[in-house]
Amino acid sequence: MSPAERRARSRLAQLAHGRGLLRGNLVERRRVCGKPNCKCARGERHVSLYLVFSQGGRLRQLCVPKAWEPRVRQWVRDYHDARRLLEAVSQLYYEKVRQRQD
Ligand SMILES: [Zn+2]
């Protein structure tokens, strides 16, 4: 196993045993709540965080509560890292098959 592969696999194992993995993209939406005296009526809109993801071919979204923001951001980051590492390992194996290497 090459050093690059060893590094990628070891990081992948850390992520798999780590905090959590969550597939999706985080988007911030600014909205008005409709209450006439609220600050949002004067232009200071409420900011909500949503997780947007596809499931069964459909686009879905979940509102992320403020208190959950840090952990959800971490899970999403870890998922993206794991995906990138899996892809990197897979690239090495395309090469092995192409070159008939054990
Ligand atoms: Zn409001």
PDB file of N, CA and C and ligand atoms in Angstrom:
ATOM      1  N   MET A   1       0.855  -1.195   0.000  1.00  0.00           N
ATOM      2  CA  MET A   1       0.000   0.000   0.000  1.00  0.00           C
ATOM      3  C   MET A   1       0.891   1.246   0.000  1.00  0.00           C
ATOM      4  N   SER A   2       0.582   2.176  -0.884  1.00  0.00           N
ATOM      5  CA  SER A   2       1.401   3.391  -0.965  1.00  0.00           C
ATOM      6  C   SER A   2       1.144   4.289   0.249  1.00  0.00           C
ATOM      7  N   PRO A   3       2.089   5.165   0.564  1.00  0.00           N
ATOM      8  CA  PRO A   3       1.877   6.100   1.680  1.00  0.00           C
ATOM      9  C   PRO A   3       0.613   6.950   1.487  1.00  0.00           C
ATOM     10  N   ALA A   4       0.346   7.347   0.248  1.00  0.00           N
ATOM     11  CA  ALA A   4      -0.846   8.167  -0.023  1.00  0.00           C
ATOM     12  C   ALA A   4      -2.110   7.382   0.304  1.00  0.00           C
ATOM     13  N   GLU A   5      -2.115   6.108  -0.095  1.00  0.00           N
ATOM     14  CA  GLU A   5      -3.289   5.275   0.178  1.00  0.00           C
ATOM     15  C   GLU A   5      -3.445   5.032   1.675  1.00  0.00           C
ATOM     16  N   ARG A   6      -2.331   4.788   2.346  1.00  0.00           N
ATOM     17  CA  ARG A   6      -2.372   4.551   3.789  1.00  0.00           C
ATOM     18  C   ARG A   6      -2.954   5.784   4.512  1.00  0.00           C
ATOM     19  N   ARG A   7      -2.489   6.954   4.114  1.00  0.00           N
ATOM     20  CA  ARG A   7      -2.979   8.196   4.729  1.00  0.00           C
ATOM     21  C   ARG A   7      -4.476   8.360   4.512  1.00  0.00           C
ATOM     22  N   ALA A   8      -4.911   8.151   3.260  1.00  0.00           N
ATOM     23  CA  ALA A   8      -6.327   8.337   2.924  1.00  0.00           C
ATOM     24  C   ALA A   8      -7.200   7.358   3.709  1.00  0.00           C
ATOM     25  N   ARG A   9      -6.750   6.092   3.780  1.00  0.00           N
ATOM     26  CA  ARG A   9      -7.534   5.071   4.480  1.00  0.00           C
ATOM     27  C   ARG A   9      -7.589   5.332   5.978  1.00  0.00           C
ATOM     28  N   SER A  10      -6.491   5.807   6.526  1.00  0.00           N
ATOM     29  CA  SER A  10      -6.460   6.042   7.963  1.00  0.00           C
ATOM     30  C   SER A  10      -7.377   7.223   8.325  1.00  0.00           C
ATOM     31  N   ARG A  11      -7.367   8.258   7.468  1.00  0.00           N
ATOM     32  CA  ARG A  11      -8.264   9.401   7.696  1.00  0.00           C
ATOM     33  C   ARG A  11      -9.734   8.986   7.522  1.00  0.00           C
ATOM     34  N   LEU A  12      -9.969   8.125   6.522  1.00  0.00           N
ATOM     35  CA  LEU A  12     -11.332   7.617   6.301  1.00  0.00           C
ATOM     36  C   LEU A  12     -11.841   6.848   7.515  1.00  0.00           C
ATOM     37  N   ALA A  13     -10.967   6.014   8.083  1.00  0.00           N
ATOM     38  CA  ALA A  13     -11.345   5.225   9.256  1.00  0.00           C
ATOM     39  C   ALA A  13     -11.680   6.154  10.419  1.00  0.00           C
ATOM     40  N   GLN A  14     -10.874   7.211  10.579  1.00  0.00           N
ATOM     41  CA  GLN A  14     -11.162   8.204  11.635  1.00  0.00           C
ATOM     42  C   GLN A  14     -12.544   8.820  11.447  1.00  0.00           C
ATOM     43  N   LEU A  15     -12.835   9.195  10.195  1.00  0.00           N
ATOM     44  CA  LEU A  15     -14.128   9.832   9.913  1.00  0.00           C
ATOM     45  C   LEU A  15     -15.279   8.859  10.148  1.00  0.00           C
ATOM     46  N   ALA A  16     -15.073   7.593   9.743  1.00  0.00           N
ATOM     47  CA  ALA A  16     -16.128   6.595   9.889  1.00  0.00           C
ATOM     48  C   ALA A  16     -16.432   6.309  11.354  1.00  0.00           C
ATOM     49  N   HIS A  17     -15.412   6.407  12.202  1.00  0.00           N
ATOM     50  CA  HIS A  17     -15.615   6.167  13.625  1.00  0.00           C
ATOM     51  C   HIS A  17     -15.820   7.449  14.406  1.00  0.00           C
ATOM     52  N   GLY A  18     -15.945   8.527  13.695  1.00  0.00           N
ATOM     53  CA  GLY A  18     -15.944   9.843  14.339  1.00  0.00           C
ATOM     54  C   GLY A  18     -17.317  10.326  14.741  1.00  0.00           C
ATOM     55  N   ARG A  19     -17.501  11.641  14.630  1.00  0.00           N
ATOM     56  CA  ARG A  19     -18.667  12.306  15.204  1.00  0.00           C
ATOM     57  C   ARG A  19     -19.961  11.981  14.489  1.00  0.00           C
ATOM     58  N   GLY A  20     -19.889  11.939  13.149  1.00  0.00           N
ATOM     59  CA  GLY A  20     -21.103  11.704  12.375  1.00  0.00           C
ATOM     60  C   GLY A  20     -20.886  12.152  10.955  1.00  0.00           C
ATOM     61  N   LEU A  21     -21.705  11.636  10.052  1.00  0.00           N
ATOM     62  CA  LEU A  21     -21.583  11.979   8.641  1.00  0.00           C
ATOM     63  C   LEU A  21     -22.952  12.365   8.123  1.00  0.00           C
ATOM     64  N   LEU A  22     -22.984  13.451   7.391  1.00  0.00           N
ATOM     65  CA  LEU A  22     -24.264  13.957   6.921  1.00  0.00           C
ATOM     66  C   LEU A  22     -24.101  14.496   5.506  1.00  0.00           C
ATOM     67  N   ARG A  23     -24.888  13.916   4.576  1.00  0.00           N
ATOM     68  CA  ARG A  23     -24.787  14.325   3.171  1.00  0.00           C
ATOM     69  C   ARG A  23     -25.763  15.456   2.885  1.00  0.00           C
ATOM     70  N   GLY A  24     -25.268  16.499   2.314  1.00  0.00           N
ATOM     71  CA  GLY A  24     -26.134  17.611   1.955  1.00  0.00           C
ATOM     72  C   GLY A  24     -25.346  18.898   1.892  1.00  0.00           C
ATOM     73  N   ASN A  25     -26.008  19.950   1.476  1.00  0.00           N
ATOM     74  CA  ASN A  25     -25.382  21.268   1.436  1.00  0.00           C
ATOM     75  C   ASN A  25     -26.146  22.201   2.353  1.00  0.00           C
ATOM     76  N   LEU A  26     -25.390  23.038   3.046  1.00  0.00           N
ATOM     77  CA  LEU A  26     -26.016  23.989   3.960  1.00  0.00           C
ATOM     78  C   LEU A  26     -26.244  25.308   3.241  1.00  0.00           C
ATOM     79  N   VAL A  27     -27.457  25.803   3.348  1.00  0.00           N
ATOM     80  CA  VAL A  27     -27.768  27.105   2.748  1.00  0.00           C
ATOM     81  C   VAL A  27     -28.458  27.985   3.788  1.00  0.00           C
ATOM     82  N   GLU A  28     -28.087  29.264   3.766  1.00  0.00           N
ATOM     83  CA  GLU A  28     -28.719  30.233   4.662  1.00  0.00           C
ATOM     84  C   GLU A  28     -29.843  30.931   3.905  1.00  0.00           C
ATOM     85  N   ARG A  29     -30.977  31.016   4.533  1.00  0.00           N
ATOM     86  CA  ARG A  29     -32.088  31.740   3.917  1.00  0.00           C
ATOM     87  C   ARG A  29     -32.468  32.893   4.829  1.00  0.00           C
ATOM     88  N   ARG A  30     -32.772  34.021   4.230  1.00  0.00           N
ATOM     89  CA  ARG A  30     -33.229  35.196   4.971  1.00  0.00           C
ATOM     90  C   ARG A  30     -34.707  35.381   4.704  1.00  0.00           C
ATOM     91  N   ARG A  31     -35.499  35.459   5.763  1.00  0.00           N
ATOM     92  CA  ARG A  31     -36.943  35.536   5.553  1.00  0.00           C
ATOM     93  C   ARG A  31     -37.580  36.555   6.491  1.00  0.00           C
ATOM     94  N   VAL A  32     -38.806  36.904   6.158  1.00  0.00           N
ATOM     95  CA  VAL A  32     -39.615  37.763   7.037  1.00  0.00           C
ATOM     96  C   VAL A  32     -40.691  36.879   7.663  1.00  0.00           C
ATOM     97  N   CYS A  33     -40.982  37.138   8.955  1.00  0.00           N
ATOM     98  CA  CYS A  33     -41.917  36.255   9.655  1.00  0.00           C
ATOM     99  C   CYS A  33     -43.366  36.730   9.532  1.00  0.00           C
ATOM    100  N   GLY A  34     -43.562  37.984   9.159  1.00  0.00           N
ATOM    101  CA  GLY A  34     -44.924  38.478   8.953  1.00  0.00           C
ATOM    102  C   GLY A  34     -45.453  39.342  10.086  1.00  0.00           C
ATOM    103  N   LYS A  35     -44.792  39.300  11.258  1.00  0.00           N
ATOM    104  CA  LYS A  35     -45.242  40.158  12.358  1.00  0.00           C
ATOM    105  C   LYS A  35     -44.885  41.611  12.038  1.00  0.00           C
ATOM    106  N   PRO A  36     -45.903  42.486  12.113  1.00  0.00           N
ATOM    107  CA  PRO A  36     -45.668  43.859  11.647  1.00  0.00           C
ATOM    108  C   PRO A  36     -44.633  44.627  12.478  1.00  0.00           C
ATOM    109  N   ASN A  37     -44.496  44.309  13.770  1.00  0.00           N
ATOM    110  CA  ASN A  37     -43.570  45.070  14.616  1.00  0.00           C
ATOM    111  C   ASN A  37     -42.185  44.443  14.736  1.00  0.00           C
ATOM    112  N   CYS A  38     -41.970  43.351  14.047  1.00  0.00           N
ATOM    113  CA  CYS A  38     -40.692  42.639  14.155  1.00  0.00           C
ATOM    114  C   CYS A  38     -39.589  43.400  13.411  1.00  0.00           C
ATOM    115  N   LYS A  39     -38.368  43.181  13.853  1.00  0.00           N
ATOM    116  CA  LYS A  39     -37.215  43.833  13.207  1.00  0.00           C
ATOM    117  C   LYS A  39     -37.116  43.473  11.716  1.00  0.00           C
ATOM    118  N   CYS A  40     -37.676  42.284  11.370  1.00  0.00           N
ATOM    119  CA  CYS A  40     -37.569  41.861   9.971  1.00  0.00           C
ATOM    120  C   CYS A  40     -38.435  42.726   9.050  1.00  0.00           C
ATOM    121  N   ALA A  41     -39.478  43.340   9.639  1.00  0.00           N
ATOM    122  CA  ALA A  41     -40.320  44.238   8.846  1.00  0.00           C
ATOM    123  C   ALA A  41     -39.543  45.509   8.478  1.00  0.00           C
ATOM    124  N   ARG A  42     -38.477  45.804   9.231  1.00  0.00           N
ATOM    125  CA  ARG A  42     -37.643  46.974   8.936  1.00  0.00           C
ATOM    126  C   ARG A  42     -36.382  46.573   8.162  1.00  0.00           C
ATOM    127  N   GLY A  43     -36.414  45.397   7.611  1.00  0.00           N
ATOM    128  CA  GLY A  43     -35.327  44.995   6.715  1.00  0.00           C
ATOM    129  C   GLY A  43     -34.306  44.061   7.330  1.00  0.00           C
ATOM    130  N   GLU A  44     -34.359  43.892   8.675  1.00  0.00           N
ATOM    131  CA  GLU A  44     -33.390  43.004   9.323  1.00  0.00           C
ATOM    132  C   GLU A  44     -33.962  41.584   9.360  1.00  0.00           C
ATOM    133  N   ARG A  45     -33.784  40.856   8.306  1.00  0.00           N
ATOM    134  CA  ARG A  45     -34.455  39.560   8.150  1.00  0.00           C
ATOM    135  C   ARG A  45     -33.904  38.478   9.066  1.00  0.00           C
ATOM    136  N   HIS A  46     -34.741  37.481   9.331  1.00  0.00           N
ATOM    137  CA  HIS A  46     -34.304  36.330  10.126  1.00  0.00           C
ATOM    138  C   HIS A  46     -33.469  35.406   9.246  1.00  0.00           C
ATOM    139  N   VAL A  47     -32.370  34.934   9.809  1.00  0.00           N
ATOM    140  CA  VAL A  47     -31.507  34.021   9.056  1.00  0.00           C
ATOM    141  C   VAL A  47     -31.742  32.600   9.572  1.00  0.00           C
ATOM    142  N   SER A  48     -32.118  31.702   8.676  1.00  0.00           N
ATOM    143  CA  SER A  48     -32.271  30.292   9.052  1.00  0.00           C
ATOM    144  C   SER A  48     -31.344  29.453   8.192  1.00  0.00           C
ATOM    145  N   LEU A  49     -30.841  28.401   8.819  1.00  0.00           N
ATOM    146  CA  LEU A  49     -29.946  27.495   8.112  1.00  0.00           C
ATOM    147  C   LEU A  49     -30.725  26.245   7.709  1.00  0.00           C
ATOM    148  N   TYR A  50     -30.556  25.841   6.461  1.00  0.00           N
ATOM    149  CA  TYR A  50     -31.213  24.631   5.958  1.00  0.00           C
ATOM    150  C   TYR A  50     -30.192  23.659   5.408  1.00  0.00           C
ATOM    151  N   LEU A  51     -30.477  22.385   5.612  1.00  0.00           N
ATOM    152  CA  LEU A  51     -29.700  21.331   4.975  1.00  0.00           C
ATOM    153  C   LEU A  51     -30.497  20.869   3.759  1.00  0.00           C
ATOM    154  N   VAL A  52     -29.886  21.001   2.586  1.00  0.00           N
ATOM    155  CA  VAL A  52     -30.551  20.589   1.343  1.00  0.00           C
ATOM    156  C   VAL A  52     -29.868  19.321   0.844  1.00  0.00           C
ATOM    157  N   PHE A  53     -30.672  18.300   0.542  1.00  0.00           N
ATOM    158  CA  PHE A  53     -30.098  17.022   0.113  1.00  0.00           C
ATOM    159  C   PHE A  53     -31.096  16.296  -0.768  1.00  0.00           C
ATOM    160  N   SER A  54     -30.592  15.357  -1.582  1.00  0.00           N
ATOM    161  CA  SER A  54     -31.495  14.578  -2.415  1.00  0.00           C
ATOM    162  C   SER A  54     -31.714  13.225  -1.746  1.00  0.00           C
ATOM    163  N   GLN A  55     -32.939  12.741  -1.882  1.00  0.00           N
ATOM    164  CA  GLN A  55     -33.296  11.457  -1.285  1.00  0.00           C
ATOM    165  C   GLN A  55     -34.360  10.834  -2.183  1.00  0.00           C
ATOM    166  N   GLY A  56     -34.060   9.633  -2.681  1.00  0.00           N
ATOM    167  CA  GLY A  56     -34.985   8.968  -3.583  1.00  0.00           C
ATOM    168  C   GLY A  56     -35.280   9.807  -4.828  1.00  0.00           C
ATOM    169  N   GLY A  57     -34.258  10.529  -5.299  1.00  0.00           N
ATOM    170  CA  GLY A  57     -34.411  11.331  -6.507  1.00  0.00           C
ATOM    171  C   GLY A  57     -35.128  12.660  -6.285  1.00  0.00           C
ATOM    172  N   ARG A  58     -35.481  12.949  -5.056  1.00  0.00           N
ATOM    173  CA  ARG A  58     -36.155  14.224  -4.772  1.00  0.00           C
ATOM    174  C   ARG A  58     -35.276  15.092  -3.894  1.00  0.00           C
ATOM    175  N   LEU A  59     -35.391  16.395  -4.131  1.00  0.00           N
ATOM    176  CA  LEU A  59     -34.649  17.344  -3.326  1.00  0.00           C
ATOM    177  C   LEU A  59     -35.426  17.622  -2.045  1.00  0.00           C
ATOM    178  N   ARG A  60     -34.753  17.486  -0.921  1.00  0.00           N
ATOM    179  CA  ARG A  60     -35.412  17.725   0.362  1.00  0.00           C
ATOM    180  C   ARG A  60     -34.622  18.749   1.144  1.00  0.00           C
ATOM    181  N   GLN A  61     -35.277  19.317   2.141  1.00  0.00           N
ATOM    182  CA  GLN A  61     -34.545  20.233   3.009  1.00  0.00           C
ATOM    183  C   GLN A  61     -35.038  20.137   4.443  1.00  0.00           C
ATOM    184  N   LEU A  62     -34.105  20.333   5.345  1.00  0.00           N
ATOM    185  CA  LEU A  62     -34.405  20.310   6.770  1.00  0.00           C
ATOM    186  C   LEU A  62     -33.922  21.618   7.374  1.00  0.00           C
ATOM    187  N   CYS A  63     -34.734  22.188   8.220  1.00  0.00           N
ATOM    188  CA  CYS A  63     -34.307  23.377   8.940  1.00  0.00           C
ATOM    189  C   CYS A  63     -33.381  22.926  10.076  1.00  0.00           C
ATOM    190  N   VAL A  64     -32.253  23.599  10.211  1.00  0.00           N
ATOM    191  CA  VAL A  64     -31.287  23.248  11.253  1.00  0.00           C
ATOM    192  C   VAL A  64     -31.470  24.201  12.436  1.00  0.00           C
ATOM    193  N   PRO A  65     -31.857  23.665  13.597  1.00  0.00           N
ATOM    194  CA  PRO A  65     -32.017  24.534  14.765  1.00  0.00           C
ATOM    195  C   PRO A  65     -30.684  25.187  15.140  1.00  0.00           C
ATOM    196  N   LYS A  66     -30.765  26.413  15.650  1.00  0.00           N
ATOM    197  CA  LYS A  66     -29.549  27.167  16.010  1.00  0.00           C
ATOM    198  C   LYS A  66     -28.585  26.338  16.872  1.00  0.00           C
ATOM    199  N   ALA A  67     -29.137  25.653  17.876  1.00  0.00           N
ATOM    200  CA  ALA A  67     -28.289  24.914  18.821  1.00  0.00           C
ATOM    201  C   ALA A  67     -27.563  23.746  18.138  1.00  0.00           C
ATOM    202  N   TRP A  68     -28.093  23.289  17.009  1.00  0.00           N
ATOM    203  CA  TRP A  68     -27.507  22.151  16.302  1.00  0.00           C
ATOM    204  C   TRP A  68     -26.516  22.568  15.237  1.00  0.00           C
ATOM    205  N   GLU A  69     -26.431  23.880  14.977  1.00  0.00           N
ATOM    206  CA  GLU A  69     -25.618  24.368  13.867  1.00  0.00           C
ATOM    207  C   GLU A  69     -24.176  23.859  13.889  1.00  0.00           C
ATOM    208  N   PRO A  70     -23.455  23.993  15.014  1.00  0.00           N
ATOM    209  CA  PRO A  70     -22.047  23.560  14.999  1.00  0.00           C
ATOM    210  C   PRO A  70     -21.887  22.080  14.671  1.00  0.00           C
ATOM    211  N   ARG A  71     -22.722  21.215  15.283  1.00  0.00           N
ATOM    212  CA  ARG A  71     -22.517  19.785  15.029  1.00  0.00           C
ATOM    213  C   ARG A  71     -22.940  19.422  13.608  1.00  0.00           C
ATOM    214  N   VAL A  72     -24.020  20.044  13.113  1.00  0.00           N
ATOM    215  CA  VAL A  72     -24.452  19.749  11.742  1.00  0.00           C
ATOM    216  C   VAL A  72     -23.387  20.201  10.744  1.00  0.00           C
ATOM    217  N   ARG A  73     -22.810  21.397  10.978  1.00  0.00           N
ATOM    218  CA  ARG A  73     -21.734  21.865  10.090  1.00  0.00           C
ATOM    219  C   ARG A  73     -20.567  20.878  10.090  1.00  0.00           C
ATOM    220  N   GLN A  74     -20.235  20.345  11.269  1.00  0.00           N
ATOM    221  CA  GLN A  74     -19.140  19.387  11.394  1.00  0.00           C
ATOM    222  C   GLN A  74     -19.455  18.079  10.651  1.00  0.00           C
ATOM    223  N   TRP A  75     -20.675  17.561  10.825  1.00  0.00           N
ATOM    224  CA  TRP A  75     -21.066  16.314  10.159  1.00  0.00           C
ATOM    225  C   TRP A  75     -21.020  16.464   8.642  1.00  0.00           C
ATOM    226  N   VAL A  76     -21.489  17.620   8.158  1.00  0.00           N
ATOM    227  CA  VAL A  76     -21.496  17.863   6.710  1.00  0.00           C
ATOM    228  C   VAL A  76     -20.052  17.949   6.195  1.00  0.00           C
ATOM    229  N   ARG A  77     -19.199  18.654   6.949  1.00  0.00           N
ATOM    230  CA  ARG A  77     -17.787  18.768   6.568  1.00  0.00           C
ATOM    231  C   ARG A  77     -17.141  17.385   6.537  1.00  0.00           C
ATOM    232  N   ASP A  78     -17.407  16.576   7.552  1.00  0.00           N
ATOM    233  CA  ASP A  78     -16.809  15.237   7.618  1.00  0.00           C
ATOM    234  C   ASP A  78     -17.309  14.354   6.473  1.00  0.00           C
ATOM    235  N   TYR A  79     -18.589  14.499   6.117  1.00  0.00           N
ATOM    236  CA  TYR A  79     -19.117  13.723   4.996  1.00  0.00           C
ATOM    237  C   TYR A  79     -18.382  14.088   3.703  1.00  0.00           C
ATOM    238  N   HIS A  80     -18.231  15.406   3.474  1.00  0.00           N
ATOM    239  CA  HIS A  80     -17.539  15.857   2.257  1.00  0.00           C
ATOM    240  C   HIS A  80     -16.103  15.342   2.225  1.00  0.00           C
ATOM    241  N   ASP A  81     -15.419  15.392   3.369  1.00  0.00           N
ATOM    242  CA  ASP A  81     -14.045  14.887   3.446  1.00  0.00           C
ATOM    243  C   ASP A  81     -14.003  13.388   3.152  1.00  0.00           C
ATOM    244  N   ALA A  82     -14.936  12.627   3.748  1.00  0.00           N
ATOM    245  CA  ALA A  82     -14.965  11.179   3.538  1.00  0.00           C
ATOM    246  C   ALA A  82     -15.198  10.856   2.064  1.00  0.00           C
ATOM    247  N   ARG A  83     -16.122  11.580   1.434  1.00  0.00           N
ATOM    248  CA  ARG A  83     -16.407  11.372   0.012  1.00  0.00           C
ATOM    249  C   ARG A  83     -15.173  11.626  -0.848  1.00  0.00           C
ATOM    250  N   ARG A  84     -14.476  12.723  -0.523  1.00  0.00           N
ATOM    251  CA  ARG A  84     -13.284  13.104  -1.286  1.00  0.00           C
ATOM    252  C   ARG A  84     -12.207  12.025  -1.117  1.00  0.00           C
ATOM    253  N   LEU A  85     -12.037  11.518   0.095  1.00  0.00           N
ATOM    254  CA  LEU A  85     -11.024  10.496   0.356  1.00  0.00           C
ATOM    255  C   LEU A  85     -11.381   9.174  -0.329  1.00  0.00           C
ATOM    256  N   LEU A  86     -12.660   8.785  -0.272  1.00  0.00           N
ATOM    257  CA  LEU A  86     -13.099   7.563  -0.957  1.00  0.00           C
ATOM    258  C   LEU A  86     -12.783   7.658  -2.445  1.00  0.00           C
ATOM    259  N   GLU A  87     -13.056   8.815  -3.011  1.00  0.00           N
ATOM    260  CA  GLU A  87     -12.809   9.038  -4.427  1.00  0.00           C
ATOM    261  C   GLU A  87     -11.305   8.940  -4.728  1.00  0.00           C
ATOM    262  N   ALA A  88     -10.487   9.492  -3.835  1.00  0.00           N
ATOM    263  CA  ALA A  88      -9.038   9.451  -4.023  1.00  0.00           C
ATOM    264  C   ALA A  88      -8.542   8.000  -3.987  1.00  0.00           C
ATOM    265  N   VAL A  89      -9.057   7.197  -3.057  1.00  0.00           N
ATOM    266  CA  VAL A  89      -8.652   5.789  -2.973  1.00  0.00           C
ATOM    267  C   VAL A  89      -9.113   5.054  -4.228  1.00  0.00           C
ATOM    268  N   SER A  90     -10.336   5.321  -4.654  1.00  0.00           N
ATOM    269  CA  SER A  90     -10.865   4.675  -5.852  1.00  0.00           C
ATOM    270  C   SER A  90      -9.995   4.992  -7.077  1.00  0.00           C
ATOM    271  N   GLN A  91      -9.510   6.232  -7.165  1.00  0.00           N
ATOM    272  CA  GLN A  91      -8.631   6.602  -8.284  1.00  0.00           C
ATOM    273  C   GLN A  91      -7.386   5.714  -8.302  1.00  0.00           C
ATOM    274  N   LEU A  92      -6.827   5.441  -7.126  1.00  0.00           N
ATOM    275  CA  LEU A  92      -5.640   4.578  -7.040  1.00  0.00           C
ATOM    276  C   LEU A  92      -5.962   3.180  -7.559  1.00  0.00           C
ATOM    277  N   TYR A  93      -7.182   2.724  -7.309  1.00  0.00           N
ATOM    278  CA  TYR A  93      -7.561   1.374  -7.731  1.00  0.00           C
ATOM    279  C   TYR A  93      -7.899   1.287  -9.215  1.00  0.00           C
ATOM    280  N   TYR A  94      -8.398   2.385  -9.791  1.00  0.00           N
ATOM    281  CA  TYR A  94      -8.541   2.412 -11.257  1.00  0.00           C
ATOM    282  C   TYR A  94      -7.179   2.167 -11.875  1.00  0.00           C
ATOM    283  N   GLU A  95      -6.192   2.849 -11.294  1.00  0.00           N
ATOM    284  CA  GLU A  95      -4.819   2.748 -11.795  1.00  0.00           C
ATOM    285  C   GLU A  95      -4.293   1.314 -11.659  1.00  0.00           C
ATOM    286  N   LYS A  96      -4.573   0.664 -10.514  1.00  0.00           N
ATOM    287  CA  LYS A  96      -4.134  -0.725 -10.302  1.00  0.00           C
ATOM    288  C   LYS A  96      -4.722  -1.640 -11.375  1.00  0.00           C
ATOM    289  N   VAL A  97      -6.010  -1.496 -11.637  1.00  0.00           N
ATOM    290  CA  VAL A  97      -6.667  -2.354 -12.627  1.00  0.00           C
ATOM    291  C   VAL A  97      -6.084  -2.075 -14.006  1.00  0.00           C
ATOM    292  N   ARG A  98      -5.896  -0.764 -14.297  1.00  0.00           N
ATOM    293  CA  ARG A  98      -5.370  -0.370 -15.597  1.00  0.00           C
ATOM    294  C   ARG A  98      -3.986  -0.966 -15.822  1.00  0.00           C
ATOM    295  N   GLN A  99      -3.172  -0.972 -14.765  1.00  0.00           N
ATOM    296  CA  GLN A  99      -1.787  -1.441 -14.904  1.00  0.00           C
ATOM    297  C   GLN A  99      -1.593  -2.882 -14.461  1.00  0.00           C
ATOM    298  N   ARG A 100      -2.711  -3.581 -14.141  1.00  0.00           N
ATOM    299  CA  ARG A 100      -2.667  -4.993 -13.709  1.00  0.00           C
ATOM    300  C   ARG A 100      -1.708  -5.183 -12.535  1.00  0.00           C
ATOM    301  N   GLN A 101      -1.834  -4.277 -11.556  1.00  0.00           N
ATOM    302  CA  GLN A 101      -0.956  -4.331 -10.372  1.00  0.00           C
ATOM    303  C   GLN A 101      -1.671  -5.020  -9.224  1.00  0.00           C
ATOM    304  N   ASP A 102      -0.953  -5.785  -8.435  1.00  0.00           N
ATOM    305  CA  ASP A 102      -1.538  -6.362  -7.214  1.00  0.00           C
ATOM    306  C   ASP A 102      -1.551  -5.324  -6.114  1.00  0.00           C
TER     307      ASP A 102
HETATM  308 ZN    ZN B   1     -39.713  38.728  12.085  1.00  0.00          ZN
END
